Short mmCIF file of C-alpha atoms in Angstrom, two decimals:
data_model
loop_
_atom_site.label_atom_id
_atom_site.label_comp_id
_atom_site.label_asym_id
_atom_site.label_seq_id
_atom_site.Cartn_x
_atom_site.Cartn_y
_atom_site.Cartn_z
CA MET A 1 7.84 -0.92 -41.17
CA TRP A 2 8.58 1.43 -38.26
CA VAL A 3 5.30 0.58 -36.53
CA ASP A 4 6.15 -3.14 -36.70
CA LYS A 5 9.51 -2.46 -35.02
CA LEU A 6 7.83 -0.38 -32.31
CA LEU A 7 5.26 -3.11 -31.68
CA TYR A 8 8.07 -5.68 -31.42
CA LEU A 9 9.86 -3.55 -28.81
CA ASP A 10 6.60 -3.18 -26.90
CA ARG A 11 6.20 -6.96 -26.77
CA ILE A 12 9.72 -7.77 -25.48
CA LYS A 13 10.24 -4.86 -23.06
CA SER A 14 9.82 -7.01 -19.94
CA SER A 15 10.78 -10.46 -21.25
CA ASP A 16 14.14 -9.45 -22.82
CA PHE A 17 15.15 -6.01 -21.58
CA GLN A 18 18.70 -6.30 -22.96
CA GLU A 19 17.42 -6.91 -26.50
CA PHE A 20 14.84 -4.16 -25.95
CA SER A 21 17.58 -1.65 -24.98
CA VAL A 22 19.72 -2.47 -28.04
CA LYS A 23 16.84 -2.19 -30.50
CA LEU A 24 15.54 0.96 -28.81
CA ASN A 25 18.89 2.69 -29.32
CA GLU A 26 18.96 1.58 -32.97
CA LEU A 27 15.48 2.97 -33.55
CA THR A 28 16.34 6.23 -31.76
CA ALA A 29 19.16 6.78 -34.25
CA ASP A 30 16.54 6.82 -37.06
CA GLU A 31 14.03 8.89 -35.09
CA ASN A 32 13.86 11.68 -37.69
CA GLN A 33 12.38 9.26 -40.22
CA LEU A 34 9.39 8.44 -38.03
CA SER A 35 5.94 10.00 -38.32
CA GLY A 36 4.48 12.11 -35.50
CA PHE A 37 2.57 9.18 -33.99
CA GLU A 38 5.60 6.87 -34.32
CA GLN A 39 7.82 9.41 -32.56
CA GLU A 40 5.31 9.63 -29.69
CA TYR A 41 5.25 5.81 -29.49
CA LEU A 42 9.07 5.74 -29.40
CA THR A 43 9.09 8.39 -26.65
CA LEU A 44 6.71 6.23 -24.59
CA LEU A 45 9.10 3.27 -24.90
CA LYS A 46 12.03 5.50 -23.85
CA ALA A 47 10.08 6.40 -20.71
CA TYR A 48 9.51 2.69 -20.00
CA SER A 49 13.26 2.09 -20.32
CA ALA A 50 13.96 4.87 -17.80
CA VAL A 51 11.42 3.42 -15.34
CA TYR A 52 12.88 -0.08 -15.66
CA GLU A 53 16.41 1.20 -14.96
CA GLY A 54 15.25 3.22 -11.95
CA ASN A 55 15.57 6.71 -13.55
CA THR A 56 12.18 7.80 -12.25
CA GLN A 57 12.57 11.58 -12.54
CA GLN A 58 13.83 11.22 -16.11
CA ALA A 59 10.82 9.03 -16.91
CA LEU A 60 8.40 11.64 -15.52
CA SER A 61 10.02 14.45 -17.52
CA ILE A 62 9.46 12.34 -20.67
CA LEU A 63 5.89 11.34 -19.81
CA MET A 64 4.33 14.67 -18.80
CA PRO A 65 4.39 16.22 -22.33
CA LEU A 66 2.96 12.96 -23.72
CA ILE A 67 0.04 13.07 -21.29
CA GLU A 68 -0.86 16.62 -22.35
CA GLN A 69 -0.18 16.59 -26.10
CA ALA A 70 0.06 13.05 -27.51
CA ASP A 71 -2.41 10.87 -29.41
CA THR A 72 -5.31 9.71 -27.18
CA VAL A 73 -4.01 6.13 -26.86
CA ILE A 74 -0.40 7.22 -26.24
CA SER A 75 -1.61 9.79 -23.69
CA PHE A 76 -3.61 7.08 -21.90
CA ARG A 77 -0.61 4.73 -21.77
CA ALA A 78 1.71 7.56 -20.68
CA LYS A 79 -0.66 8.34 -17.82
CA ALA A 80 -0.66 4.67 -16.75
CA LEU A 81 3.16 4.55 -16.80
CA ALA A 82 3.38 7.90 -14.97
CA ILE A 83 1.32 6.46 -12.11
CA ASN A 84 4.05 3.85 -11.47
CA SER A 85 6.73 6.56 -11.46
CA LEU A 86 4.76 8.92 -9.21
CA VAL A 87 4.35 6.14 -6.65
CA LEU A 88 8.12 5.52 -6.68
CA VAL A 89 8.81 9.20 -5.85
CA ARG A 90 5.94 9.21 -3.30
CA ARG A 91 3.80 11.77 -5.14
CA TYR A 92 0.75 9.78 -4.14
CA LEU A 93 -1.91 12.44 -4.64
CA ASP A 94 -0.84 13.00 -8.28
CA ALA A 95 -0.75 9.23 -8.80
CA PHE A 96 -4.28 8.68 -7.48
CA VAL A 97 -5.67 11.66 -9.41
CA TYR A 98 -4.33 10.05 -12.59
CA LEU A 99 -5.74 6.70 -11.43
CA GLU A 100 -9.26 8.13 -11.12
CA GLN A 101 -8.92 9.61 -14.62
CA LEU A 102 -7.64 6.28 -15.94
CA ILE A 103 -10.66 4.40 -14.53
CA ILE A 104 -13.05 6.88 -16.20
CA GLN A 105 -11.21 6.76 -19.55
CA LEU A 106 -10.81 2.96 -19.65
CA ASP A 107 -14.24 2.36 -21.24
CA MET A 108 -13.43 4.93 -23.95
CA VAL A 109 -10.20 3.14 -25.00
CA SER A 110 -10.42 0.16 -27.37
CA GLN A 111 -6.76 -0.33 -28.36
CA PRO A 112 -5.72 -3.69 -26.77
CA GLU A 113 -2.22 -2.70 -25.55
CA ALA A 114 -3.59 0.46 -23.91
CA ARG A 115 -6.42 -1.42 -22.20
CA GLU A 116 -3.95 -4.07 -20.95
CA GLN A 117 -1.67 -1.45 -19.46
CA GLY A 118 -4.54 0.53 -17.93
CA MET A 119 -6.12 -2.48 -16.19
CA ARG A 120 -2.71 -3.66 -14.91
CA VAL A 121 -1.98 -0.27 -13.34
CA ILE A 122 -5.47 -0.01 -11.81
CA ALA A 123 -5.08 -3.48 -10.24
CA LEU A 124 -1.56 -2.58 -9.03
CA MET A 125 -2.81 0.59 -7.30
CA TYR A 126 -5.72 -1.19 -5.65
CA ASN A 127 -3.22 -3.76 -4.30
CA LEU A 128 -1.15 -0.86 -2.96
CA ILE A 129 -4.00 0.46 -0.77
CA GLY A 130 -5.33 -2.96 0.24
CA LYS A 131 -8.50 -3.02 -1.92
CA TYR A 132 -7.83 -6.57 -3.06
CA ASP A 133 -11.37 -7.44 -4.23
CA LEU A 134 -11.38 -4.47 -6.62
CA SER A 135 -7.92 -5.45 -7.82
CA LEU A 136 -9.01 -9.04 -8.50
CA SER A 137 -12.06 -7.86 -10.46
CA TYR A 138 -9.84 -5.85 -12.86
CA ILE A 139 -7.40 -8.78 -13.12
CA ASP A 140 -10.25 -11.13 -14.11
CA GLN A 141 -11.48 -8.57 -16.66
CA LEU A 142 -7.96 -8.28 -18.11
CA ILE A 143 -7.51 -12.04 -18.50
CA ASN A 144 -11.00 -12.46 -20.01
CA GLU A 145 -10.12 -10.00 -22.79
CA LYS A 146 -7.42 -12.50 -23.93
CA PRO A 147 -4.53 -10.02 -24.08
CA SER A 148 -0.86 -10.67 -24.89
CA SER A 149 1.06 -13.29 -22.90
CA ASN A 150 3.04 -10.48 -21.26
CA ALA A 151 -0.15 -8.88 -19.96
CA VAL A 152 -1.49 -12.24 -18.75
CA CYS A 153 1.79 -12.84 -16.87
CA ALA A 154 1.53 -9.42 -15.24
CA ALA A 155 -2.07 -10.25 -14.29
CA HIS A 156 -0.96 -13.57 -12.76
CA GLN A 157 1.68 -11.74 -10.70
CA LEU A 158 -0.82 -9.14 -9.47
CA ARG A 159 -3.37 -11.84 -8.63
CA ALA A 160 -0.78 -13.83 -6.65
CA GLU A 161 0.14 -10.66 -4.74
CA ALA A 162 -3.51 -9.80 -3.98
CA LEU A 163 -4.27 -13.35 -2.77
CA TYR A 164 -1.11 -13.51 -0.62
CA LEU A 165 -1.58 -10.11 1.01
CA SER A 166 -5.29 -10.75 1.68
CA GLY A 167 -4.44 -14.05 3.40
CA ARG A 168 -6.30 -16.35 0.97
CA THR A 169 -3.76 -19.13 1.40
CA ASP A 170 -5.41 -21.96 -0.55
CA ASP A 171 -6.21 -19.77 -3.55
CA PHE A 172 -2.69 -18.29 -3.42
CA GLN A 173 -1.00 -21.71 -3.53
CA LEU A 174 -3.09 -22.79 -6.52
CA LYS A 175 -2.99 -19.56 -8.54
CA SER A 176 0.67 -18.71 -7.85
CA ALA A 177 1.77 -22.12 -9.14
CA GLU A 178 -0.46 -21.67 -12.19
CA GLY A 179 0.96 -18.19 -12.83
CA LEU A 180 4.59 -19.29 -12.39
CA THR A 181 4.14 -22.13 -14.90
CA TYR A 182 2.44 -19.82 -17.41
CA CYS A 183 5.08 -17.09 -17.22
CA THR A 184 8.01 -19.53 -17.29
CA GLU A 185 6.67 -21.28 -20.40
CA ARG A 186 6.29 -17.92 -22.14
CA ASN A 187 9.74 -16.61 -21.18
CA GLU A 188 8.55 -13.74 -18.96
CA PRO A 189 11.26 -13.79 -16.24
CA LEU A 190 10.30 -10.52 -14.55
CA TRP A 191 6.73 -11.49 -13.66
CA ALA A 192 7.71 -15.12 -13.03
CA ASN A 193 10.33 -14.19 -10.45
CA ILE A 194 8.12 -11.71 -8.61
CA ILE A 195 5.75 -14.68 -8.16
CA VAL A 196 8.74 -16.79 -7.03
CA ALA A 197 9.52 -14.23 -4.30
CA LEU A 198 5.90 -14.41 -3.07
CA ILE A 199 5.95 -18.23 -3.03
CA ALA A 200 9.23 -18.18 -1.08
CA ARG A 201 7.76 -15.79 1.49
CA HIS A 202 4.78 -18.13 1.86
CA LYS A 203 7.15 -21.07 2.43
CA ILE A 204 8.83 -19.06 5.20
CA ASP A 205 5.39 -18.45 6.74
CA LEU A 206 5.04 -22.25 6.84
CA ASN A 207 8.60 -22.62 8.32
CA ASP A 208 9.74 -24.37 5.12
CA TYR A 209 13.03 -22.46 5.09
CA GLN A 210 14.95 -24.99 2.98
CA GLY A 211 12.19 -25.02 0.38
CA ALA A 212 12.30 -21.22 0.18
CA ILE A 213 16.10 -21.20 -0.22
CA SER A 214 16.08 -23.90 -2.91
CA LEU A 215 13.38 -22.07 -4.87
CA LEU A 216 15.12 -18.69 -4.69
CA LEU A 217 18.58 -20.02 -5.57
CA SER A 218 17.21 -21.89 -8.59
CA HIS A 219 15.98 -18.55 -9.98
CA ASN A 220 18.71 -16.24 -8.63
CA ASN A 221 20.84 -16.09 -11.81
CA GLN A 222 17.77 -15.29 -13.87
CA VAL A 223 16.80 -12.48 -11.48
CA GLU A 224 20.29 -10.99 -11.64
CA SER A 225 20.07 -11.00 -15.44
CA THR A 226 16.84 -8.97 -15.37
CA ARG A 227 18.80 -6.07 -13.76
CA TYR A 228 15.55 -5.14 -11.99
CA TYR A 229 16.83 -3.45 -8.82
CA SER A 230 13.83 -3.87 -6.50
CA LEU A 231 13.33 -7.54 -7.38
CA ILE A 232 17.01 -8.36 -6.74
CA LEU A 233 16.81 -6.74 -3.30
CA LYS A 234 13.57 -8.57 -2.54
CA PHE A 235 15.26 -11.91 -3.33
CA ASP A 236 18.17 -11.05 -1.02
CA SER A 237 15.83 -10.00 1.79
CA VAL A 238 13.78 -13.20 1.59
CA LEU A 239 16.99 -15.29 1.39
CA ALA A 240 18.24 -13.57 4.55
CA GLN A 241 15.01 -14.48 6.38
CA ALA A 242 15.14 -18.09 5.14
CA TYR A 243 18.82 -18.63 6.02
CA TYR A 244 18.24 -17.23 9.50
CA GLY A 245 15.23 -19.50 9.96
CA LEU A 246 17.46 -22.44 9.00
CA GLY A 247 20.15 -21.34 11.46
CA GLN A 248 22.72 -20.43 8.79
CA VAL A 249 23.56 -17.09 10.37
CA ASP A 250 26.57 -16.15 8.21
CA LEU A 251 24.64 -16.54 4.94
CA ALA A 252 21.64 -14.70 6.41
CA LYS A 253 23.89 -11.84 7.47
CA GLU A 254 25.61 -11.69 4.06
CA HIS A 255 22.32 -11.27 2.18
CA ALA A 256 20.86 -8.86 4.76
CA ILE A 257 23.91 -6.56 4.65
CA LYS A 258 23.70 -6.58 0.86
CA VAL A 259 20.16 -5.21 1.11
CA THR A 260 20.85 -2.55 3.75
CA ASP A 261 23.92 -1.31 1.86
CA ALA A 262 21.83 -0.90 -1.27
CA LEU A 263 19.04 0.89 0.63
CA LYS A 264 21.15 3.56 2.31
CA GLN A 265 19.15 6.33 0.67
CA ASP A 266 15.69 4.78 1.12
CA ARG A 267 14.92 2.92 4.31
CA SER A 268 11.16 3.37 4.45
CA SER A 269 10.22 0.18 2.59
CA LEU A 270 8.89 -3.09 3.98
CA VAL A 271 11.98 -4.82 2.55
CA ALA A 272 14.19 -2.55 4.68
CA ALA A 273 12.12 -3.18 7.83
CA GLU A 274 12.14 -6.97 7.35
CA THR A 275 15.89 -6.99 6.70
CA PHE A 276 16.71 -4.93 9.80
CA ALA A 277 14.52 -7.31 11.81
CA VAL A 278 16.70 -10.23 10.61
CA LEU A 279 19.92 -8.35 11.43
CA HIS A 280 18.54 -7.58 14.88
CA GLN A 281 17.91 -11.29 15.51
CA ILE A 282 21.37 -12.20 14.20
CA ALA A 283 23.05 -9.67 16.50
CA LYS A 284 21.16 -11.11 19.46
CA THR A 285 22.23 -14.63 18.44
CA GLU A 286 25.84 -13.40 18.36
CA LYS A 287 25.31 -11.73 21.79
CA ASP A 288 26.27 -8.36 20.32
CA TYR A 289 23.55 -6.52 22.25
CA GLN A 290 24.73 -3.02 21.36
CA GLN A 291 24.50 -3.88 17.66
CA ALA A 292 21.15 -5.60 18.27
CA LEU A 293 19.78 -2.43 19.84
CA GLU A 294 20.98 -0.33 16.90
CA TYR A 295 19.39 -2.70 14.41
CA HIS A 296 16.16 -2.68 16.40
CA GLU A 297 16.11 1.11 16.30
CA GLN A 298 16.68 1.01 12.52
CA TYR A 299 13.93 -1.59 12.19
CA THR A 300 11.53 0.59 14.20
CA ALA A 301 12.39 3.66 12.13
CA ALA A 302 12.00 1.76 8.83
CA PHE A 303 8.71 0.15 9.86
CA THR A 304 7.31 3.43 11.20
CA ALA A 305 8.28 5.19 7.95
CA TYR A 306 6.69 2.34 5.96
CA MET A 307 3.43 2.62 7.93
CA ASP A 308 3.46 6.41 7.55
CA ASP A 309 3.90 5.84 3.82
CA LYS A 310 0.88 3.52 3.75
CA SER A 311 -1.17 6.13 5.65
CA ALA A 312 -0.11 8.78 3.11
CA GLN A 313 -1.22 6.47 0.29
CA GLN A 314 -4.65 5.98 1.88
CA MET A 315 -5.05 9.71 2.47
CA ALA A 316 -4.03 10.49 -1.12
CA TYR A 317 -6.50 7.92 -2.48
CA HIS A 318 -9.44 9.31 -0.50
CA THR A 319 -8.49 12.90 -1.36
CA ALA A 320 -8.23 12.14 -5.09
CA HIS A 321 -11.49 10.19 -5.04
CA SER A 322 -13.20 13.08 -3.26
CA GLU A 323 -11.83 15.59 -5.80
CA ILE A 324 -13.23 13.55 -8.69
CA LEU A 325 -16.64 13.43 -7.00
CA ALA A 326 -16.49 17.20 -6.49
CA GLN A 327 -15.60 17.71 -10.16
CA ASN A 328 -18.52 15.52 -11.24
CA GLN A 329 -20.84 17.51 -9.00
CA LYS A 330 -19.48 20.73 -10.50
CA ILE A 331 -20.23 19.43 -14.01
CA ALA A 332 -23.73 18.52 -12.87
CA LEU A 333 -24.16 22.06 -11.54
CA LEU A 334 -22.99 23.51 -14.85
CA ASP A 335 -25.54 21.31 -16.63
CA LYS A 336 -28.20 22.72 -14.35
CA ASP A 337 -27.01 26.25 -15.18
CA ASN A 338 -27.33 25.49 -18.90
CA GLN A 339 -30.87 24.23 -18.33
CA LEU A 340 -31.65 27.45 -16.49
CA LEU A 341 -30.46 29.54 -19.46
CA GLN A 342 -32.69 27.51 -21.76
CA TYR A 343 -35.62 28.10 -19.43
CA GLU A 344 -34.93 31.85 -19.48
CA GLN A 345 -34.80 31.98 -23.28
CA THR A 346 -38.06 30.06 -23.53
CA ALA A 347 -39.66 32.34 -20.98
CA LEU A 348 -38.71 35.44 -23.02
CA LYS A 349 -40.50 33.99 -26.08
CA HIS A 350 -43.53 32.57 -24.31
CA GLN A 351 -43.59 34.48 -21.05
CA ALA A 352 -47.31 34.52 -20.63
CA THR A 353 -47.74 30.84 -21.41
CA PHE A 354 -44.78 29.39 -19.53
CA ASN A 355 -44.61 31.48 -16.35
CA LYS A 356 -45.91 28.63 -14.21
CA LEU A 357 -43.56 26.16 -15.89
CA LEU A 358 -40.59 28.46 -15.22
CA ILE A 359 -41.48 28.71 -11.53
CA VAL A 360 -41.73 24.93 -11.26
CA ALA A 361 -38.38 24.52 -13.02
CA LEU A 362 -36.70 27.05 -10.71
CA VAL A 363 -38.08 25.29 -7.62
CA ALA A 364 -36.87 21.93 -8.95
CA LEU A 365 -33.46 23.44 -9.65
CA VAL A 366 -33.15 24.88 -6.13
CA LEU A 367 -34.21 21.57 -4.61
CA GLY A 368 -31.75 19.72 -6.84
CA LEU A 369 -28.90 22.03 -5.87
CA ALA A 370 -29.81 21.69 -2.20
CA PHE A 371 -29.89 17.91 -2.54
CA MET A 372 -26.54 17.87 -4.32
CA ALA A 373 -25.02 20.18 -1.70
CA TYR A 374 -26.31 17.84 1.02
CA ARG A 375 -24.86 14.80 -0.77
CA SER A 376 -21.53 16.62 -1.15
CA PHE A 377 -21.48 17.40 2.59
CA VAL A 378 -22.32 13.79 3.50
CA ALA A 379 -19.63 12.51 1.10
CA ARG A 380 -17.00 14.82 2.60
CA GLN A 381 -17.88 13.65 6.10
CA ARG A 382 -17.69 10.01 4.99
CA PHE A 383 -14.31 10.48 3.31
CA LYS A 384 -13.03 12.30 6.39
CA ALA A 385 -14.03 9.30 8.52
CA LEU A 386 -12.41 6.88 6.07
CA ALA A 387 -9.19 8.89 6.15
CA GLU A 388 -9.04 9.14 9.96
CA TYR A 389 -10.51 5.96 11.39
CA ASP A 390 -9.72 2.28 11.06
CA ASP A 391 -12.46 0.47 9.13
CA LEU A 392 -12.32 -2.70 11.24
CA THR A 393 -12.16 -1.37 14.81
CA ALA A 394 -13.62 2.17 14.38
CA ILE A 395 -10.76 3.73 16.39
CA SER A 396 -8.16 6.16 15.05
CA ASN A 397 -5.82 4.89 12.32
CA ARG A 398 -2.10 5.54 12.59
CA TYR A 399 -2.27 8.89 10.78
CA HIS A 400 -5.14 10.29 12.88
CA PHE A 401 -3.77 8.86 16.13
CA SER A 402 -0.40 10.54 15.50
CA ALA A 403 -2.02 13.92 14.81
CA SER A 404 -4.39 13.72 17.83
CA ALA A 405 -1.64 12.49 20.16
CA LYS A 406 0.72 15.30 19.12
CA GLU A 407 -1.98 17.92 19.82
CA ALA A 408 -2.70 16.43 23.25
CA LEU A 409 1.02 16.24 24.10
CA ALA A 410 1.50 19.90 23.11
CA LEU A 411 -1.28 20.93 25.52
CA CYS A 412 0.20 18.80 28.32
CA GLU A 413 3.66 20.25 27.77
CA LYS A 414 2.29 23.80 27.74
CA GLY A 415 0.40 23.25 31.00
CA GLN A 416 3.19 21.10 32.53
CA LEU A 417 0.72 18.24 32.95
CA PRO A 418 1.80 14.60 33.13
CA ALA A 419 1.20 12.29 30.17
CA ALA A 420 1.75 8.59 29.49
CA LEU A 421 1.72 6.30 26.47
CA ILE A 422 0.79 2.62 26.28
CA VAL A 423 1.69 0.46 23.27
CA PHE A 424 0.48 -3.13 23.09
CA ASP A 425 0.54 -5.94 20.56
CA LEU A 426 -1.55 -9.14 20.44
CA ASP A 427 0.59 -12.22 21.07
CA HIS A 428 0.87 -14.88 18.35
CA PHE A 429 -1.76 -13.09 16.28
CA LYS A 430 -0.43 -14.51 13.02
CA GLN A 431 -1.07 -18.03 14.32
CA ILE A 432 -4.72 -17.11 14.96
CA ASN A 433 -5.07 -15.86 11.37
CA ASP A 434 -3.29 -18.88 9.92
CA GLN A 435 -5.10 -21.50 12.03
CA TYR A 436 -8.63 -20.08 12.28
CA GLY A 437 -8.80 -17.65 9.36
CA HIS A 438 -8.89 -13.88 9.00
CA ALA A 439 -12.52 -13.67 10.15
CA ALA A 440 -11.45 -14.98 13.56
CA GLY A 441 -8.49 -12.59 13.57
CA ASP A 442 -10.78 -9.64 12.78
CA TRP A 443 -13.12 -10.73 15.59
CA ALA A 444 -10.19 -10.83 18.02
CA LEU A 445 -9.11 -7.30 17.04
CA ARG A 446 -12.61 -5.88 17.51
CA GLN A 447 -13.08 -7.64 20.87
CA THR A 448 -9.70 -6.33 22.06
CA VAL A 449 -10.66 -2.75 21.21
CA ASP A 450 -14.14 -3.03 22.77
CA THR A 451 -12.66 -4.56 25.94
CA CYS A 452 -9.98 -1.89 26.40
CA ARG A 453 -12.41 0.98 25.70
CA ASN A 454 -14.33 0.06 28.85
CA PHE A 455 -11.43 1.29 31.01
CA MET A 456 -10.57 4.53 29.22
CA ARG A 457 -11.48 8.16 29.85
CA ASN A 458 -13.16 10.39 27.28
CA ASN A 459 -9.98 12.38 26.60
CA ASP A 460 -7.72 9.34 26.12
CA VAL A 461 -6.51 8.88 22.52
CA PHE A 462 -6.85 5.28 21.29
CA GLY A 463 -5.49 4.14 17.89
CA ARG A 464 -4.57 1.12 15.80
CA ILE A 465 -1.01 1.79 14.60
CA GLY A 466 -0.26 -1.54 12.93
CA GLY A 467 -1.84 -4.86 12.00
CA GLU A 468 -2.31 -6.08 15.58
CA GLU A 469 -0.57 -3.20 17.37
CA PHE A 470 -2.41 -0.49 19.34
CA ALA A 471 -1.49 2.64 21.27
CA ILE A 472 -3.21 4.68 24.01
CA LEU A 473 -2.14 8.23 24.90
CA LEU A 474 -3.21 9.25 28.43
CA PRO A 475 -3.11 13.07 28.87
CA GLY A 476 -2.85 14.22 32.50
CA CYS A 477 -2.12 10.66 33.69
CA GLN A 478 0.75 9.71 36.02
CA SER A 479 2.98 6.77 35.13
CA ASP A 480 1.70 4.51 37.96
CA LYS A 481 -1.91 4.99 36.81
CA ALA A 482 -0.90 4.24 33.21
CA HIS A 483 0.87 1.06 34.37
CA LEU A 484 -2.26 0.03 36.29
CA LEU A 485 -4.51 0.68 33.26
CA ALA A 486 -2.19 -1.39 31.06
CA ASP A 487 -2.35 -4.28 33.53
CA ILE A 488 -6.14 -4.04 33.74
CA CYS A 489 -6.40 -4.14 29.93
CA ARG A 490 -3.91 -7.01 29.75
CA ASP A 491 -5.95 -9.04 32.26
CA ALA A 492 -9.23 -8.23 30.51
CA ILE A 493 -7.87 -9.29 27.11
CA SER A 494 -6.59 -12.60 28.48
CA ASN A 495 -10.09 -13.29 29.90
CA ILE A 496 -11.97 -12.70 26.63
CA ASP A 497 -14.18 -15.71 25.86
CA THR A 498 -13.13 -16.62 22.32
CA ALA A 499 -15.65 -19.45 21.98
CA VAL A 500 -18.32 -17.01 20.75
CA SER A 501 -16.18 -16.47 17.64
CA GLY A 502 -16.77 -20.09 16.65
CA TYR A 503 -13.27 -21.14 17.70
CA GLU A 504 -11.49 -21.51 21.01
CA PHE A 505 -8.01 -20.02 21.23
CA GLN A 506 -5.86 -18.15 23.72
CA LEU A 507 -5.88 -14.38 23.37
CA SER A 508 -3.28 -12.25 25.16
CA ALA A 509 -1.23 -9.10 24.63
CA SER A 510 2.14 -7.67 25.61
CA PHE A 511 2.24 -4.06 26.88
CA GLY A 512 4.90 -1.38 26.94
CA VAL A 513 4.40 1.80 29.00
CA THR A 514 6.32 5.06 29.23
CA SER A 515 5.62 8.57 30.45
CA ALA A 516 6.52 12.14 29.52
CA GLN A 517 8.52 12.36 32.75
CA ILE A 518 10.97 9.77 31.33
CA SER A 519 10.62 10.09 27.55
CA GLY A 520 9.63 13.74 27.21
CA TYR A 521 6.67 15.16 25.31
CA HIS A 522 7.98 14.30 21.82
CA PHE A 523 5.56 11.85 20.23
CA THR A 524 8.14 9.88 18.24
CA LYS A 525 10.33 9.39 21.33
CA LEU A 526 7.37 8.23 23.40
CA ILE A 527 6.38 5.70 20.71
CA GLU A 528 9.95 4.38 20.42
CA ASP A 529 10.34 3.96 24.20
CA ALA A 530 6.94 2.33 24.70
CA ASP A 531 7.66 0.02 21.75
CA THR A 532 11.01 -0.92 23.30
CA ALA A 533 9.27 -1.72 26.60
CA MET A 534 6.66 -3.81 24.78
CA TYR A 535 9.42 -5.71 23.03
CA GLN A 536 10.97 -6.45 26.44
CA ALA A 537 7.57 -7.72 27.66
CA LYS A 538 7.46 -10.14 24.73
CA GLN A 539 11.01 -11.29 25.51
CA GLN A 540 9.94 -12.01 29.09
CA GLY A 541 7.31 -14.49 27.94
CA ARG A 542 4.45 -12.30 26.59
CA ASN A 543 1.13 -11.43 28.32
CA LYS A 544 3.06 -8.96 30.49
CA VAL A 545 3.34 -5.23 31.15
CA GLN A 546 6.79 -3.62 31.04
CA PHE A 547 7.50 -0.02 32.02
CA PHE A 548 10.26 1.77 30.12
CA GLN A 549 13.18 2.39 32.49
CA GLY A 550 15.07 4.99 30.43
#
C-alpha cells in the first residue's frame, strides 16, 4: 500500500506539484509506519520537493546520507538529483565527479525509474557543457526504452534545448513542436513550458516578435501555477525581448524590471545578461544615457560572470573526467600488483621450473606500467590543452586568456612597461550562421584568427572570450602601436576572400582599444574599457576601430 502511494507521488511530482506537496505531507505524517526502503524512498521525494521549491542546500543535506547509505537504486537516484542541486550552487567539480560515476553505474541499474532519471541528468549535463551530440545519444536511448510519459516529456525538452543551442534550426522546429504536443496532451506543464520558452526565443531570432508574445501569453497562467522560479523568470525575460522588438517599450521595461528585481542576489546567469541588454536598449530609446551606461555595465558584468561560469563548468568536467581515468589506471595497477603476488607464490613452489617465466612476467609488468604511465602523461597533456585552448580556433579560451593576461600585466606593472588591450567582435556574425550555416560560421572564425595571427608578436596573448568575440593583450606596446595593429587586423579581416568557404558574404569586425596608461593594469578594467570602445565602434557603423577615451 505504501509503495503504491510513493510510486504515485513519483509520477505526479512534475505534472501536479501542488497535489504532490499535499500528498507528500500526508505520507510524512505516517512515516513511522514505513519500512526502511519506503522511508528512503520518501526521503528522496522530500529532496525533490526542496529542489523544486529552490531550497537547494536543504536538498543537498537530505541527499548526501542517501548517496552513502541507501538502497542501490535509491542511492543512484539521489546521486542524479544531487547533480542538479550541485550545479545550482556552482559546485561543478562535485557535480561532474558524480556524473562520471552515474555514467559508469547506469549499465548496472535495471530499475526503470532510476534509469530514466540517470539518462535525463546525463543528457542535461552534456547540454550544460555544449556536448550536444552526446546529449542527443542519451536522449534517443531514453526514449527507445519506452519510459513513463513524464520521462519522455523531459527527454523532448532536453532534445529541443540541444537542437536549439547547437543551431540545428530545421530539426528544432520539427522536434520542439512534436515535444510540445506530446507534453501538453499528457498534462506535463513544466516540460511543455520550457519548450514554449525555447520556441519563443526562436521566434525572436526570426523577428517574429508578435508570435513570440502570443505564444508566451497563452501559457503564462500555466507557468505561474507551476511555481517554478527559474521558468517564470525565463518567460519574463523573453517577453521583455519580444515587447522591445515590437516597439512596446513600457511592457518590455515592466517585464525586464521584474526579472532584475528577482535576480538581485544572482546576476551571473544568461537570463540576467539578456535582460540587462534589453534595459540598456530601452534607456537609450528614452535618451536616458546615464541609465543606459549603468545598464550596459550591469550587462557586461552579468555576461562576463556567465562566461566565467561556463569556463568553470568546462574545467570541472575535464578535471572530473581526468580523475576517473586516473582512478581506473590505479585499479589497473593494483590488478598488476595482484598478478605479481601470484607470480611470486608460484615461483616459491616451482622456483626451478618457473624462473624464466617469472622473469618474462616481470619484464611484461614493467613494460605495461611504463606504457600506462606514458598514456597517463599523454592524457594529462591532452586534458590540459582541452581546458586551456579553444577547440575551434586553437587559441586560448576565456579562462586561459584571463590567467595569461593577468600574469603578463603583473610583469608590465612591476617593470613599469606599457601595455594595451584590443577587443574585437565579428559584425553580423549571427546572420552568417543563420543564412549559411554553422560550418560557414566556424570557417569565418578560424580564418579571422589565422589572419590576425600574422600580425602579432610571440609574446602577445590572443584569446577567444566569447562566441565571436576575441581579445589581444599586447605587453610592452604603446597605445598608438596597438591602435595601428587593430586597424591592420580590421582591414585584413574585411579583405578575407569568403568564396573559398563555399559561400560569398561580407566579413568585418569592430575593434575597441585601450591601454594601461588610461585604464590601469587591472585586467577586468582593461576588458571593460576595451569592450566599451568596441561597442562605440559598432554604434558608429561597424568595421571600425575606436580607442577608449577614459
